[in-house]
Coordinates of C-alpha atoms and ligand atoms in Angstrom, one line a residue:
X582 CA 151.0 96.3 228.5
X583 CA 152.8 94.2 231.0
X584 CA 154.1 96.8 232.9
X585 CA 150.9 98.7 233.5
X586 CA 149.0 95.5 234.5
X587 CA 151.9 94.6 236.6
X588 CA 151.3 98.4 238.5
X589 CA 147.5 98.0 238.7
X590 CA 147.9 94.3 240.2
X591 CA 150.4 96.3 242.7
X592 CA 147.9 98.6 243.8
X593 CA 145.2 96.2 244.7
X594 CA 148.2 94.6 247.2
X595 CA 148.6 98.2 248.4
X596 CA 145.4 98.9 248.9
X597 CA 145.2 95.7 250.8
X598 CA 147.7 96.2 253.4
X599 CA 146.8 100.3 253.9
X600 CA 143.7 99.3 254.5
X601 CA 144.8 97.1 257.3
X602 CA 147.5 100.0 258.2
X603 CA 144.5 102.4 259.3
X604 CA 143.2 99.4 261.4
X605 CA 146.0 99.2 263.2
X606 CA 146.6 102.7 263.8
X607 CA 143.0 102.5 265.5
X608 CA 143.6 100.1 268.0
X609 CA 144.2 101.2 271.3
X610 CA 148.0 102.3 271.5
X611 CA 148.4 99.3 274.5
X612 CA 147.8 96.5 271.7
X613 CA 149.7 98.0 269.1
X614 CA 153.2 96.4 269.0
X615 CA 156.8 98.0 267.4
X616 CA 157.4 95.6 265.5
X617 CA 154.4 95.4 263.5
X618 CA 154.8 99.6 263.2
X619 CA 158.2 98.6 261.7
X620 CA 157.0 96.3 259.7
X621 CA 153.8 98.5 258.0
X622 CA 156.6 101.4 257.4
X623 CA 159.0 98.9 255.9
X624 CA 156.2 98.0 253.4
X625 CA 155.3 101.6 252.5
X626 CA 158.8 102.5 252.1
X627 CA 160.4 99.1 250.3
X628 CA 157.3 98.2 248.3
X629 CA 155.5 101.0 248.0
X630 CA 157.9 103.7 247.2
X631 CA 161.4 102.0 246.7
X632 CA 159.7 99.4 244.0
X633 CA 156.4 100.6 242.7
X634 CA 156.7 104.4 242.4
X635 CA 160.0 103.9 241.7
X636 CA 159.1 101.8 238.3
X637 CA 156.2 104.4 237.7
X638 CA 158.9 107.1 237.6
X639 CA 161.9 105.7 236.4
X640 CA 160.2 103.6 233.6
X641 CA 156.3 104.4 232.9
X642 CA 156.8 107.9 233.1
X643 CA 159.8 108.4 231.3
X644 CA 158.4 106.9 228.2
X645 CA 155.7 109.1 228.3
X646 CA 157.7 111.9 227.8
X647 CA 160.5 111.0 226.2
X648 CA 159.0 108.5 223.1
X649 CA 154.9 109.6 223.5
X650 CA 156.2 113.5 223.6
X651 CA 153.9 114.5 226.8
X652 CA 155.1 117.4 229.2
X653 CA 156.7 116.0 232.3
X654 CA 157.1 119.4 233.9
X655 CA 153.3 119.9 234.3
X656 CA 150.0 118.2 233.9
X657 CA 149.4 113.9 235.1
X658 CA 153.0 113.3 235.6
X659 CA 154.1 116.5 237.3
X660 CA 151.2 116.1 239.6
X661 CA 151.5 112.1 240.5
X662 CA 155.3 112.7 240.9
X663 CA 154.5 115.5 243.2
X664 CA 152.0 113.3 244.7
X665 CA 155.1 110.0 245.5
X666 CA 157.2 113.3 246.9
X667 CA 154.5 113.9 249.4
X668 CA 153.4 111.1 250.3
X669 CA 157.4 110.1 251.0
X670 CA 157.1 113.5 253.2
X671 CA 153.7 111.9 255.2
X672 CA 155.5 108.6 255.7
X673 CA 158.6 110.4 257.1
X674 CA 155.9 111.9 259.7
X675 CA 154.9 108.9 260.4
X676 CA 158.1 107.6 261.7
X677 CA 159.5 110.7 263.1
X678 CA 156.8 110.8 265.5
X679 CA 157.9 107.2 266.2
X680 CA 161.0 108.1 266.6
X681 CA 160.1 110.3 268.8
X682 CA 159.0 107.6 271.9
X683 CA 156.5 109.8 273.6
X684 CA 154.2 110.6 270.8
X685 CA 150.6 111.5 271.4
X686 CA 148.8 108.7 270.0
X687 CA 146.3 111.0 268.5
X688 CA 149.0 112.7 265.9
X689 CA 150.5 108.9 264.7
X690 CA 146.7 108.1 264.0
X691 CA 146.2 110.8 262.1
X692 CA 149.4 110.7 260.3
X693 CA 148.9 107.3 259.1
X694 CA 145.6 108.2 258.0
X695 CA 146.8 111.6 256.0
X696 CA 149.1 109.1 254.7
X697 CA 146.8 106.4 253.6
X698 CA 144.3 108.7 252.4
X699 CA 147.0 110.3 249.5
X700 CA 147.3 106.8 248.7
X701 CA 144.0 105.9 248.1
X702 CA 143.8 109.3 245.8
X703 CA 146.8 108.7 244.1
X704 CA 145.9 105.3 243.1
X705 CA 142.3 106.1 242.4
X706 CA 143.8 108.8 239.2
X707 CA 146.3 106.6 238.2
X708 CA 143.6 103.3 238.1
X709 CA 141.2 106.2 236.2
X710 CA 143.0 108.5 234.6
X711 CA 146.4 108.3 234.2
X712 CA 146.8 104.5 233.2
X713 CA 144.3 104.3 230.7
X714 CA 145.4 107.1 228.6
X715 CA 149.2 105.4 228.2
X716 CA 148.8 102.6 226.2
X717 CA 147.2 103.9 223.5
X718 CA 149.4 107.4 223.8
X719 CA 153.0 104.8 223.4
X720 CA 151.1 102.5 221.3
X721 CA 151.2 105.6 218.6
X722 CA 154.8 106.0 219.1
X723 CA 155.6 102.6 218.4
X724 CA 156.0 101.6 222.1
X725 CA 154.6 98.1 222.6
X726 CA 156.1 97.4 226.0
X727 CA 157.5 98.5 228.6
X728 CA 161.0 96.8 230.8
X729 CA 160.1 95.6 234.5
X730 CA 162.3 94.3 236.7
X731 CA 161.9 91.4 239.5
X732 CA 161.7 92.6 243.0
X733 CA 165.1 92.5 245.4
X734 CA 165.2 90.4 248.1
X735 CA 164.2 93.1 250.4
X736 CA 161.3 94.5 248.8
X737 CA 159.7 90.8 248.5
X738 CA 160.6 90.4 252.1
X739 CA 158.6 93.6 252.9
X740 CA 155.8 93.1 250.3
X741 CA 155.2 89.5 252.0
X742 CA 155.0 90.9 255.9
X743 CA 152.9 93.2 254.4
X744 CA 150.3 90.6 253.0
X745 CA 151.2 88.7 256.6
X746 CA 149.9 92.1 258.5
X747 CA 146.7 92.0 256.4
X748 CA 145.4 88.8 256.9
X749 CA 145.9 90.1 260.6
X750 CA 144.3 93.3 260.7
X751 CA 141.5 93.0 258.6
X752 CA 139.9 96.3 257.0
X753 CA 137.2 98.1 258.4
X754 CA 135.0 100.2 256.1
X755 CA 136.0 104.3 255.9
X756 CA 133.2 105.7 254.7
X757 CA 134.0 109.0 255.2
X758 CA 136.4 108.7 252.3
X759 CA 136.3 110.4 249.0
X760 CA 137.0 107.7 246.5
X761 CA 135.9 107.6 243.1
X762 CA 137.4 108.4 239.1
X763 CA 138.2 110.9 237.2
X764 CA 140.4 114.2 238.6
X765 CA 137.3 116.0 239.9
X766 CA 138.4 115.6 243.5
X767 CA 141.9 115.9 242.2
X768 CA 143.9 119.2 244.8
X769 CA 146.1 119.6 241.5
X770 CA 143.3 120.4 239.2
X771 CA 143.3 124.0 237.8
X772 CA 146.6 124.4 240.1
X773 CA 149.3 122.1 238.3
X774 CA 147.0 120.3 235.7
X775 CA 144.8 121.8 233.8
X776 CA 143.3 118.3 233.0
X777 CA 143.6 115.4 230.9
X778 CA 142.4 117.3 228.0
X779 CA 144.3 120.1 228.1
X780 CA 147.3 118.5 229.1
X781 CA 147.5 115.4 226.7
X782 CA 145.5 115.7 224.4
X783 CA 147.0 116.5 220.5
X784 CA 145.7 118.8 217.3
X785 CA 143.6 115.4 216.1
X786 CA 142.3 114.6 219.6
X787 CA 140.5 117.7 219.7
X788 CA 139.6 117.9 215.9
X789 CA 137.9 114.5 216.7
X790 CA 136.1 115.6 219.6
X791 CA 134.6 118.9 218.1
X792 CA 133.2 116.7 215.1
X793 CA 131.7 114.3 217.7
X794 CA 129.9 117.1 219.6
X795 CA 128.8 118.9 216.0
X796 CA 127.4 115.5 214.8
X797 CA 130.2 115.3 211.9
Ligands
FE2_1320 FE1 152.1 106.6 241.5
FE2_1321 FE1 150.8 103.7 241.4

């Protein structure tokens, strides 16, 4: 499906340019410049949340509950549209303490790392879990694909300083970062989501799985 390939292409160029966003919140604050802080929240904002969640929401998840029949109140999409909520709420941290001139260095770094990190775990479930399970759920409703739309002037403009501050600050490895499939690591699970299966999954889902694990 166009759209989701579309998404999962976006997160590999979101990845991209977080990864080079934690670089340059490491730097020592003397080599750090404004307008490169401009333009990483300018990407986050414009790309990330004004054109990719955006679609996510206003398109991808929208069919799932209204033509696949899945709950939109709780479960996947309750929880990643909590998660684009957040996030938004991390980013506004971000700039506030920005904004606010005389800023310990210490609390942007570790903003923009509280920040980054979501994204990593938001886009690690949706890669896993979440994107996987949608083709197949429209596909049985009859939905074969999905509207996109071209980005606006503004959100290429952002996406391309974005790529432009990558090539610049090139990643350095985090290992102290949880990555990895599957919801096991997930905050939600067992507080909003139950889980995949007990979420999504229908009458035959189940009556399928109990035959696999009875040998039937
Ligand atoms: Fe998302
Ligand atoms: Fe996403």
């Amino acid at each position: 499906m166009e759209l989701i390939d579309e998404l999962r292409a976006e997160h590999d160029l979101i990845e991209q340019v977080s990864r080079a966003f934690l670089t340059y919140a490491d730097l020592p604050a003397a080599t750090r410049t404004g307008p490169d802080w401009a333009a990483f929240l300018r990407f986050f904002r414009l790309y990330v949340n004004h054109f990719h969640h955006a679609r996510e929401e206003d398109t991808l998840f929208v069919a799932l509950a209204d033509r696949a029949g899945l709950p939109a109140d709780r479960g996947p999409i309750a929880v990643m549209r909590a998660d684009h909520a957040r996030m938004a709420g991390l980013l506004d941290g971000v700039e506030a303490g920005l904004a606010g001139g005389d800023a310990p260095d210490a609390r942007l770094r570790e903003g923009a790392t509280a920040y980054v990190h979501a994204l990593w775990h938001h886009i690690d479930a949706e890669n896993s879990v979440l994107f996987p399970e949608c083709e197949p759920r429209l596909r049985r409703n009859g939905v074969l694909q999905l509207p996109s739309r071209p980005m606006t002037a503004d959100e290429r403009a952002a996406m391309a300083a974005g790529l432009a501050l990558a090539g610049r600050y090139p990643a350095s490895p985090h290992a102290d970062v949880m990555r990895g499939d599957g919801c096991i690591m997930c905050p939600a699970f067992a507080v909003t989501c139950r889980g995949l299966e007990l979420e999504w999954w229908n009458e035959w889902e189940w009556d399928e799985f109990e035959d696999r694990m009875s040998g039937g």
